[in-house]
Coordinates of C-alpha atoms and ligand atoms in Angstrom, one line a residue:
M286 CA -9.3 -22.5 22.1
S287 CA -10.7 -24.6 19.4
E288 CA -8.5 -25.9 16.6
Y289 CA -10.3 -23.6 14.2
K290 CA -9.4 -20.6 16.3
Q291 CA -5.7 -21.5 16.4
A292 CA -5.4 -21.5 12.6
G293 CA -3.2 -18.7 11.6
L294 CA -3.9 -15.8 9.3
F295 CA -1.1 -16.7 6.8
D296 CA -2.2 -20.3 6.5
R297 CA -5.9 -19.4 6.1
V298 CA -5.3 -16.8 3.5
A299 CA -2.9 -19.1 1.6
S300 CA -5.5 -21.9 1.5
L301 CA -8.1 -19.6 0.2
L302 CA -5.9 -18.2 -2.5
D303 CA -4.8 -21.7 -3.5
V304 CA -8.4 -22.1 -4.7
V305 CA -8.4 -18.7 -6.4
S306 CA -5.3 -19.6 -8.4
L307 CA -7.3 -22.4 -10.1
I308 CA -9.9 -20.0 -11.4
P309 CA -9.6 -19.7 -15.2
D310 CA -9.0 -16.2 -16.5
D311 CA -12.1 -16.4 -18.7
I312 CA -14.5 -17.4 -15.8
S313 CA -18.1 -16.5 -16.8
D314 CA -20.6 -14.5 -14.8
E315 CA -22.6 -17.7 -14.0
E316 CA -19.4 -19.5 -12.7
V317 CA -18.6 -16.4 -10.6
E318 CA -22.1 -16.6 -9.1
G319 CA -21.6 -20.3 -8.3
L320 CA -18.3 -19.7 -6.7
L321 CA -19.5 -16.9 -4.5
S322 CA -22.4 -19.0 -3.2
L323 CA -19.8 -21.5 -1.8
L324 CA -17.8 -18.8 0.1
P325 CA -18.4 -17.7 3.7
P326 CA -20.1 -14.2 3.9
D327 CA -17.1 -11.9 4.6
T328 CA -15.0 -13.6 1.9
G329 CA -17.9 -13.6 -0.5
H330 CA -18.4 -9.9 0.1
T331 CA -14.9 -9.1 -1.0
M332 CA -14.8 -11.5 -3.9
Q333 CA -18.1 -10.2 -5.3
A334 CA -16.6 -6.7 -5.5
L335 CA -13.3 -8.0 -7.0
F336 CA -15.1 -10.1 -9.7
I337 CA -17.4 -7.4 -11.1
P338 CA -16.7 -7.5 -14.9
R339 CA -14.9 -4.2 -15.2
L340 CA -12.3 -5.3 -12.6
R341 CA -12.2 -9.1 -13.1
A342 CA -9.1 -9.4 -15.3
A343 CA -6.9 -7.2 -13.1
S344 CA -8.3 -8.7 -9.8
L345 CA -7.5 -12.2 -11.0
A346 CA -4.0 -11.2 -12.1
F347 CA -3.5 -9.6 -8.7
L348 CA -4.9 -12.5 -6.7
K349 CA -2.9 -15.1 -8.7
M350 CA 0.2 -13.1 -8.0
V351 CA -0.5 -13.0 -4.3
S352 CA -1.3 -16.7 -4.3
K353 CA 2.1 -17.4 -6.0
W354 CA 3.8 -15.2 -3.4
L355 CA 2.3 -17.2 -0.5
F356 CA 2.9 -20.5 -2.3
A357 CA 6.6 -19.6 -2.9
A358 CA 7.1 -18.6 0.7
R359 CA 5.8 -22.0 1.9
G360 CA 7.9 -23.7 -0.8
A361 CA 11.0 -21.8 0.3
A362 CA 10.5 -22.9 3.9
R363 CA 10.0 -26.5 2.9
E364 CA 13.2 -26.5 0.8
G365 CA 15.3 -25.1 3.7
R366 CA 15.5 -21.6 2.3
K367 CA 15.0 -18.7 4.7
V368 CA 11.7 -16.8 4.8
I369 CA 12.3 -13.2 5.9
L370 CA 9.5 -11.0 7.3
L371 CA 9.5 -7.4 6.2
P372 CA 7.5 -4.3 7.0
F373 CA 6.0 -2.6 3.9
N374 CA 8.7 0.1 3.8
F375 CA 11.5 -2.3 2.8
P376 CA 11.9 -3.1 -0.9
P377 CA 11.2 -6.9 -1.3
E378 CA 13.4 -7.0 -4.5
I379 CA 16.4 -6.8 -2.2
V380 CA 15.4 -10.2 -0.7
H381 CA 14.4 -11.6 -4.2
V382 CA 18.0 -11.0 -5.2
F383 CA 19.1 -13.8 -2.9
G384 CA 18.3 -17.3 -4.1
N385 CA 18.3 -18.7 -0.6
S386 CA 15.5 -16.5 0.8
F387 CA 12.0 -15.2 0.2
P388 CA 10.2 -12.1 1.5
I389 CA 6.8 -11.9 3.3
T390 CA 5.3 -8.6 4.3
S391 CA 3.5 -8.0 7.6
E392 CA 1.1 -5.2 6.4
V393 CA 0.1 -7.0 3.2
L394 CA -0.7 -10.2 5.2
S395 CA -2.8 -8.1 7.7
T396 CA -4.7 -6.5 4.8
L397 CA -5.3 -9.9 3.1
G398 CA -6.6 -11.3 6.4
V399 CA -8.9 -8.3 6.8
V400 CA -10.4 -8.5 3.3
A401 CA -10.4 -12.2 2.7
L402 CA -11.1 -14.1 5.9
E403 CA -14.3 -14.7 7.7
G404 CA -14.2 -12.6 10.9
Q405 CA -11.6 -10.4 9.3
G406 CA -8.5 -9.7 11.4
E407 CA -10.1 -9.3 14.8
R408 CA -9.2 -12.6 16.4
Y409 CA -5.5 -12.0 15.6
W410 CA -5.7 -8.5 17.0
D411 CA -7.2 -10.0 20.1
M412 CA -4.3 -12.5 20.3
A413 CA -1.8 -9.6 20.4
M414 CA -3.9 -7.9 23.1
G415 CA -4.0 -11.1 25.0
L416 CA -0.2 -11.2 25.2
G417 CA -0.4 -7.7 26.8
L418 CA 0.6 -5.6 23.9
P419 CA -0.9 -2.1 24.2
D420 CA -4.1 -1.3 22.3
H421 CA -2.6 1.7 20.6
M422 CA -0.5 -0.5 18.3
C423 CA -0.9 -0.2 14.6
S424 CA -3.4 -2.7 13.3
A425 CA -1.5 -2.7 9.9
N426 CA 1.1 -5.0 11.3
T427 CA -0.3 -6.1 14.7
I428 CA -3.0 -8.2 13.1
E429 CA -0.5 -10.4 11.2
L430 CA 2.0 -10.3 14.0
G431 CA -0.7 -11.2 16.5
S432 CA -1.3 -14.3 14.4
I433 CA 2.4 -15.2 14.3
L434 CA 2.6 -14.8 18.1
G435 CA -0.7 -16.3 19.2
S436 CA -1.5 -19.1 16.7
D437 CA 0.2 -22.1 15.0
D438 CA 0.8 -19.9 12.0
F439 CA 3.6 -20.0 9.4
K440 CA 6.7 -18.5 11.0
P441 CA 9.5 -16.6 9.4
H442 CA 13.2 -17.4 9.9
A443 CA 14.3 -13.7 10.4
V444 CA 13.0 -10.2 10.4
I445 CA 14.3 -7.2 8.5
S446 CA 13.1 -4.1 10.2
G447 CA 13.2 -1.1 7.9
A448 CA 11.1 1.0 10.3
P449 CA 13.6 2.6 12.8
G450 CA 13.7 6.2 11.8
G451 CA 10.3 5.9 10.1
C452 CA 7.8 4.6 12.6
D453 CA 8.6 3.6 16.2
V454 CA 5.4 1.5 16.6
N455 CA 6.3 -0.6 13.6
A456 CA 9.9 -0.9 14.6
K457 CA 9.0 -2.0 18.1
I458 CA 6.5 -4.7 17.2
H459 CA 8.8 -6.3 14.7
E460 CA 11.6 -6.3 17.3
F461 CA 9.3 -7.9 19.8
V462 CA 8.4 -10.6 17.3
A463 CA 12.0 -11.4 16.6
H464 CA 12.7 -11.7 20.4
Y465 CA 9.6 -13.7 21.0
L466 CA 10.4 -16.2 18.2
D467 CA 14.1 -16.1 19.0
I468 CA 15.0 -15.3 15.4
P469 CA 17.5 -12.7 14.2
Q470 CA 16.4 -9.2 13.4
F471 CA 18.4 -7.1 10.8
I472 CA 17.9 -3.4 11.0
L473 CA 18.0 -0.8 8.2
E474 CA 17.7 2.6 9.9
K475 CA 16.5 5.6 7.9
P476 CA 18.5 8.6 9.2
T477 CA 16.2 11.6 9.7
D478 CA 18.8 13.7 7.9
D479 CA 18.0 14.3 4.2
S480 CA 21.3 15.9 3.5
E481 CA 24.2 14.2 1.7
R482 CA 25.5 13.1 5.1
G483 CA 22.2 11.3 5.8
R484 CA 22.3 9.6 2.4
D485 CA 25.9 8.5 2.9
L486 CA 25.0 7.0 6.2
F487 CA 22.0 5.2 4.7
N488 CA 24.2 3.9 1.9
K489 CA 26.6 2.5 4.6
Y490 CA 23.7 0.9 6.5
M491 CA 22.4 -0.8 3.3
R492 CA 25.8 -2.2 2.4
G493 CA 26.2 -3.5 6.0
L494 CA 22.7 -5.1 5.8
M495 CA 23.6 -6.8 2.5
R496 CA 26.8 -8.2 4.0
T497 CA 24.8 -9.5 7.0
L498 CA 22.3 -11.1 4.7
E499 CA 25.1 -12.8 2.8
E500 CA 26.4 -14.3 6.0
F501 CA 23.0 -15.3 7.3
L502 CA 22.0 -16.9 4.1
G503 CA 25.4 -18.4 3.4
E504 CA 25.2 -17.0 -0.1
E505 CA 27.3 -14.4 -1.9
L506 CA 25.4 -11.8 -4.0
D507 CA 25.3 -13.0 -7.5
E508 CA 25.7 -10.3 -10.1
D509 CA 23.7 -12.0 -12.8
R510 CA 20.8 -12.8 -10.5
F511 CA 20.9 -9.3 -9.1
R512 CA 20.8 -7.9 -12.7
M513 CA 17.9 -10.2 -13.7
V514 CA 15.8 -9.0 -10.7
M515 CA 16.7 -5.4 -11.3
E516 CA 15.7 -5.6 -15.0
K517 CA 12.3 -6.9 -13.9
A518 CA 12.1 -4.2 -11.2
N519 CA 12.8 -1.6 -14.0
R520 CA 10.0 -3.0 -16.0
C521 CA 7.7 -2.6 -13.0
T522 CA 8.9 1.0 -12.7
E523 CA 8.0 1.7 -16.3
L524 CA 4.5 0.3 -15.8
Y525 CA 4.1 2.3 -12.5
H526 CA 4.8 5.6 -14.5
E527 CA 2.5 4.5 -17.2
L528 CA -0.3 4.0 -14.7
W529 CA 0.5 7.3 -13.0
D530 CA 0.2 9.1 -16.4
L531 CA -3.1 7.3 -17.2
H532 CA -4.5 8.8 -14.0
K533 CA -4.2 12.2 -15.5
A534 CA -7.0 11.7 -18.0
T535 CA -10.5 12.9 -17.1
P536 CA -12.6 11.1 -16.3
C537 CA -9.9 8.9 -14.8
P538 CA -9.6 5.6 -16.7
V539 CA -7.8 3.8 -13.8
P540 CA -10.2 1.9 -11.5
N541 CA -10.1 3.1 -7.9
L542 CA -8.9 -0.3 -6.7
F543 CA -5.8 -0.2 -8.7
S544 CA -4.3 2.1 -6.0
L545 CA -4.3 -0.8 -3.7
F546 CA -3.2 -3.4 -6.3
L547 CA -0.2 -1.1 -7.2
Y548 CA 1.3 -0.9 -3.8
G549 CA 0.2 -4.5 -3.0
T550 CA 2.6 -5.4 -5.9
R551 CA 5.3 -3.0 -4.8
F552 CA 5.4 -4.6 -1.3
T553 CA 5.5 -8.2 -2.5
M554 CA 6.6 -9.2 -6.0
W555 CA 8.4 -6.1 -7.4
G556 CA 11.2 -7.4 -9.6
T557 CA 9.5 -10.7 -10.5
D558 CA 7.6 -12.0 -13.6
E559 CA 4.4 -12.1 -11.6
G560 CA 4.8 -8.4 -10.5
V561 CA 5.4 -7.4 -14.1
R562 CA 2.4 -9.5 -15.3
T563 CA 0.0 -7.9 -12.8
L564 CA 1.1 -4.3 -13.5
Q565 CA 0.8 -5.0 -17.3
T566 CA -2.7 -6.3 -16.9
M567 CA -3.6 -3.1 -14.9
V568 CA -2.2 -0.9 -17.6
D569 CA -4.0 -2.8 -20.3
V570 CA -7.4 -2.5 -18.4
A571 CA -6.9 1.3 -17.9
R572 CA -5.8 1.8 -21.5
E573 CA -8.9 0.0 -22.7
R574 CA -11.1 2.1 -20.5
L575 CA -9.4 5.3 -21.8
K576 CA -10.0 4.1 -25.4
E577 CA -13.6 3.5 -24.7
K578 CA -14.0 6.7 -22.6
S579 CA -15.9 4.6 -20.1
Y580 CA -16.4 5.5 -16.5
P581 CA -18.6 3.6 -14.0
A582 CA -20.7 6.7 -13.0
E583 CA -22.5 9.2 -15.2
E584 CA -19.8 11.8 -14.5
E585 CA -16.6 12.2 -12.6
V586 CA -17.8 14.3 -9.7
A587 CA -14.6 14.6 -7.7
R588 CA -10.9 13.6 -8.1
T589 CA -9.7 12.6 -4.6
L590 CA -6.1 11.9 -3.5
W591 CA -5.8 10.0 -0.2
V592 CA -2.8 11.4 1.5
Y593 CA -1.7 8.3 3.5
T594 CA -3.7 5.1 3.7
S595 CA -7.3 4.2 2.7
Y596 CA -9.8 2.0 4.4
Y597 CA -9.4 -1.7 3.9
Y598 CA -11.9 -3.4 6.2
D599 CA -14.5 -3.0 3.5
F600 CA -11.9 -2.3 0.9
T601 CA -13.3 -3.7 -2.3
N602 CA -16.7 -2.4 -1.7
F603 CA -15.5 1.0 -0.5
F604 CA -13.3 1.6 -3.5
N605 CA -16.2 0.6 -5.8
W606 CA -18.7 2.6 -3.9
M607 CA -16.6 5.7 -4.5
E608 CA -16.2 4.9 -8.2
E609 CA -19.9 4.4 -8.7
K610 CA -20.6 7.7 -7.0
G611 CA -18.2 9.4 -9.4
Y612 CA -15.5 9.9 -6.8
T613 CA -12.2 8.9 -8.4
H614 CA -9.5 7.6 -6.1
L615 CA -6.3 8.8 -7.6
G616 CA -4.1 6.9 -5.1
D617 CA -2.8 6.9 -1.6
G618 CA 0.3 8.3 0.0
L619 CA 1.5 4.7 -0.2
D620 CA 1.6 5.0 -4.0
C621 CA 4.0 7.9 -3.7
F622 CA 7.2 5.9 -3.8
F623 CA 8.3 7.3 -7.2
P624 CA 10.5 4.5 -8.4
Q625 CA 13.5 5.3 -10.6
P626 CA 15.2 2.9 -13.1
V627 CA 18.2 1.1 -11.6
D628 CA 21.4 1.3 -13.6
T629 CA 22.3 -2.4 -14.1
S630 CA 25.8 -1.9 -15.5
S631 CA 27.6 -3.1 -12.4
M632 CA 27.1 -4.5 -8.9
E633 CA 28.0 -1.1 -7.5
S634 CA 25.3 0.7 -9.6
M635 CA 22.7 -1.9 -8.6
I636 CA 23.4 -1.5 -4.9
E637 CA 23.1 2.3 -5.3
G638 CA 19.8 1.7 -7.2
V639 CA 18.2 -0.4 -4.4
T640 CA 19.5 2.0 -1.8
E641 CA 17.7 4.8 -3.6
A642 CA 14.5 2.6 -3.8
A643 CA 14.6 1.9 -0.1
W644 CA 15.0 5.6 0.7
N645 CA 11.9 6.4 -1.4
M646 CA 9.7 3.7 0.1
P647 CA 6.5 5.1 1.7
M648 CA 6.9 5.9 5.4
N649 CA 10.7 6.3 4.8
R650 CA 10.4 9.1 2.3
Q651 CA 7.6 11.2 3.9
V652 CA 7.1 10.2 7.5
G653 CA 10.8 9.5 8.1
G654 CA 11.9 12.7 6.4
E655 CA 14.0 15.3 8.1
S656 CA 10.9 17.4 8.4
M657 CA 7.9 15.2 8.2
S658 CA 5.5 18.0 7.4
I659 CA 7.7 19.3 4.6
S660 CA 8.6 16.0 3.0
W661 CA 5.0 14.8 3.1
L662 CA 3.5 18.1 2.0
E663 CA 5.9 18.3 -1.0
D664 CA 4.8 14.9 -2.3
I665 CA 1.1 15.6 -1.8
V666 CA 1.3 19.0 -3.5
Y667 CA 3.1 17.4 -6.4
A668 CA 0.6 14.5 -6.7
C669 CA -2.4 16.8 -6.4
Q670 CA -1.2 19.1 -9.1
D671 CA 0.1 16.5 -11.4
L672 CA -3.0 14.3 -11.2
K673 CA -5.4 17.2 -11.1
A674 CA -6.9 16.3 -7.8
D675 CA -9.7 18.6 -6.6
C676 CA -9.7 17.4 -3.0
A677 CA -7.6 15.3 -0.7
I678 CA -8.6 13.0 2.2
F679 CA -6.6 11.9 5.3
C680 CA -8.1 8.7 6.6
G681 CA -7.1 9.5 10.2
H682 CA -5.9 5.9 10.9
H683 CA -6.2 5.8 14.7
A684 CA -2.8 4.2 15.5
C685 CA -0.8 6.6 13.4
K686 CA 0.0 9.4 15.9
Q687 CA 2.8 10.8 13.9
T688 CA 0.7 11.5 10.8
W689 CA -2.0 12.9 13.1
S690 CA 0.6 15.3 14.5
V691 CA 1.0 17.1 11.2
A692 CA -2.4 16.6 9.5
S693 CA -3.5 20.1 10.3
I694 CA -0.3 21.6 9.0
L695 CA -0.8 19.6 5.8
R696 CA -4.4 20.8 5.5
T697 CA -3.4 24.5 5.9
E698 CA -0.4 24.4 3.6
L699 CA -2.1 22.3 0.9
M700 CA -4.9 24.8 0.7
K701 CA -2.5 27.7 0.6
R702 CA -0.3 26.2 -2.1
T703 CA -2.8 24.5 -4.3
G704 CA -6.4 25.5 -3.2
V705 CA -7.1 21.8 -2.7
P706 CA -9.2 21.2 0.5
L707 CA -8.2 18.3 2.8
L708 CA -10.9 16.2 4.6
I709 CA -9.7 14.8 7.9
L710 CA -11.5 11.6 8.8
Q711 CA -11.1 9.3 11.9
G712 CA -11.1 5.6 11.7
D713 CA -8.8 2.6 11.8
S714 CA -7.9 1.5 8.3
W715 CA -7.9 -2.2 9.2
M716 CA -10.6 -2.5 11.8
K717 CA -14.3 -1.8 11.5
Q718 CA -14.9 -1.3 15.3
M719 CA -13.5 2.3 15.3
T720 CA -15.8 3.9 12.7
P721 CA -18.6 2.3 10.8
M722 CA -18.2 2.4 7.0
S723 CA -21.6 4.2 6.7
V724 CA -20.2 7.2 8.8
I725 CA -17.1 7.4 6.6
Q726 CA -19.2 7.3 3.4
R727 CA -21.5 10.0 4.8
D728 CA -18.6 12.3 5.7
I729 CA -17.1 11.9 2.3
D730 CA -20.5 12.6 0.6
E731 CA -21.0 15.7 2.7
F732 CA -17.5 17.0 2.0
I733 CA -17.8 16.5 -1.7
T734 CA -21.3 18.0 -1.9
N735 CA -20.7 20.9 0.4
V736 CA -17.0 21.8 -0.2
V737 CA -15.7 20.3 -3.4
A738 CA -18.7 20.6 -5.7
R739 CA -19.5 24.1 -4.5
K740 CA -16.0 25.2 -4.8
G741 CA -16.1 24.1 -8.5
K742 CA -19.3 26.1 -9.1
R743 CA -18.4 29.2 -7.1
K744 CA -17.8 32.1 -9.3
R745 CA -14.7 34.2 -8.7
R746 CA -15.6 37.5 -7.1
P747 CA -14.0 40.5 -8.8
R748 CA -11.2 41.9 -6.7
R749 CA -12.1 45.2 -4.9
R750 CA -10.0 48.1 -6.0
E751 CA -8.3 50.2 -3.3
G752 CA -10.8 52.6 -1.6
Q753 CA -13.8 50.7 -2.9
E754 CA -16.5 50.0 -0.2
Q755 CA -16.8 46.5 1.1
D756 CA -19.9 44.6 0.0
A757 CA -22.6 44.6 2.6
Ligands
SF4_919 S1 0.2 3.5 9.5 FE1 1.4 4.9 10.9 S2 1.6 3.7 12.8 FE2 1.1 2.2 11.2 S3 3.1 1.5 10.4 FE3 2.5 3.2 9.1 S4 3.4 5.1 10.0 FE4 3.5 3.4 11.6

């Protein structure tokens, strides 16, 4: 294997974003053009879409936040602090609360590799396969974990696994990485019991986890630091709800890509100044678009809600393609984590607040619910009605057998309760080999033209009275 091939995903993404962090906020179109000409084709493809003028301010805020996140993780390791690897369903603010640690998130790193690196995430997926891991693993985490296992990549000091109870595939690969690297794994299990009993148990598990972290890090929870992080998390929560409300306007003033920026922030820098700054920029951009009543297409043709994940292997262009066709992306299931303000009056109330936040993280809340179909359906019905979606889309991520198992129940019940049709697609969200982007775009076009647009135009037929003859 050449030296180039052994470079890890984390290190390559971090080097790229080190450069992005130097870009001035007021970069001109000419300067963007010059910058793009220097980038390799896959990276240039993504950056071009991120730097279109209507998205530039928010994209830069988001990229700079991610760059600081990666920089801080490397800095923490250099200073002898512990870097802890998390899956996306564990609230990172719980790690930010400790001064001796810093969180990195498997699925965010996989996504960054897929969108920002030449060759995307394929070589890291192949590294995992080369170790004998089965090919039905979830690419969301296997790409980054393949890099950790198979290259000279940046390595964490411990793993927190929040997936048991939510996703076996996710739980097993994080456990495997901990064993392989010979580092500790701390588990937070989500009981599949949504009654008070399940909640009490989860509360107990969270307290146990926090005690274990104190021991591992050699640091007692500091109430003032805890409060400082929670106050910033509360500001993130306010901005989340502001963005949610902005989505309700028609045409939608929130750019499609913000769905991804929102949960990208949730899974990394929630509870930090950088997280607040990024979300504030997103709100400002959306407010401005609302004020100007601007929309990238002539009209908003369809308001789509994605019920679980989207597609990331062409993510920037895919989101923009939708928007320019007049297809609004109102958010993913991953945006449905409905944060609540944390009561910062005492240590006890803050622990309760983060426990509630962990319970509501995506995958825990819906997929790890007592009845997955009911928990998931209730959130999607609420989001469709509140955001005035006229259709929903299931991306059919190929590794996600559990969501596949209830997708048809979701489709039937969503239609019955709201009249919103659900398109079921097939494709791996992180890898282009499964379904070409052109096929996904064609399926979405056909669904919107033949089902959603016609449904809007179809006139209601008058109800037949009893005894009246049926129309021929
Ligand atoms: S996408 Fe599906 S398989 Fe992958 S981590 Fe999430 S729930 Fe698990």
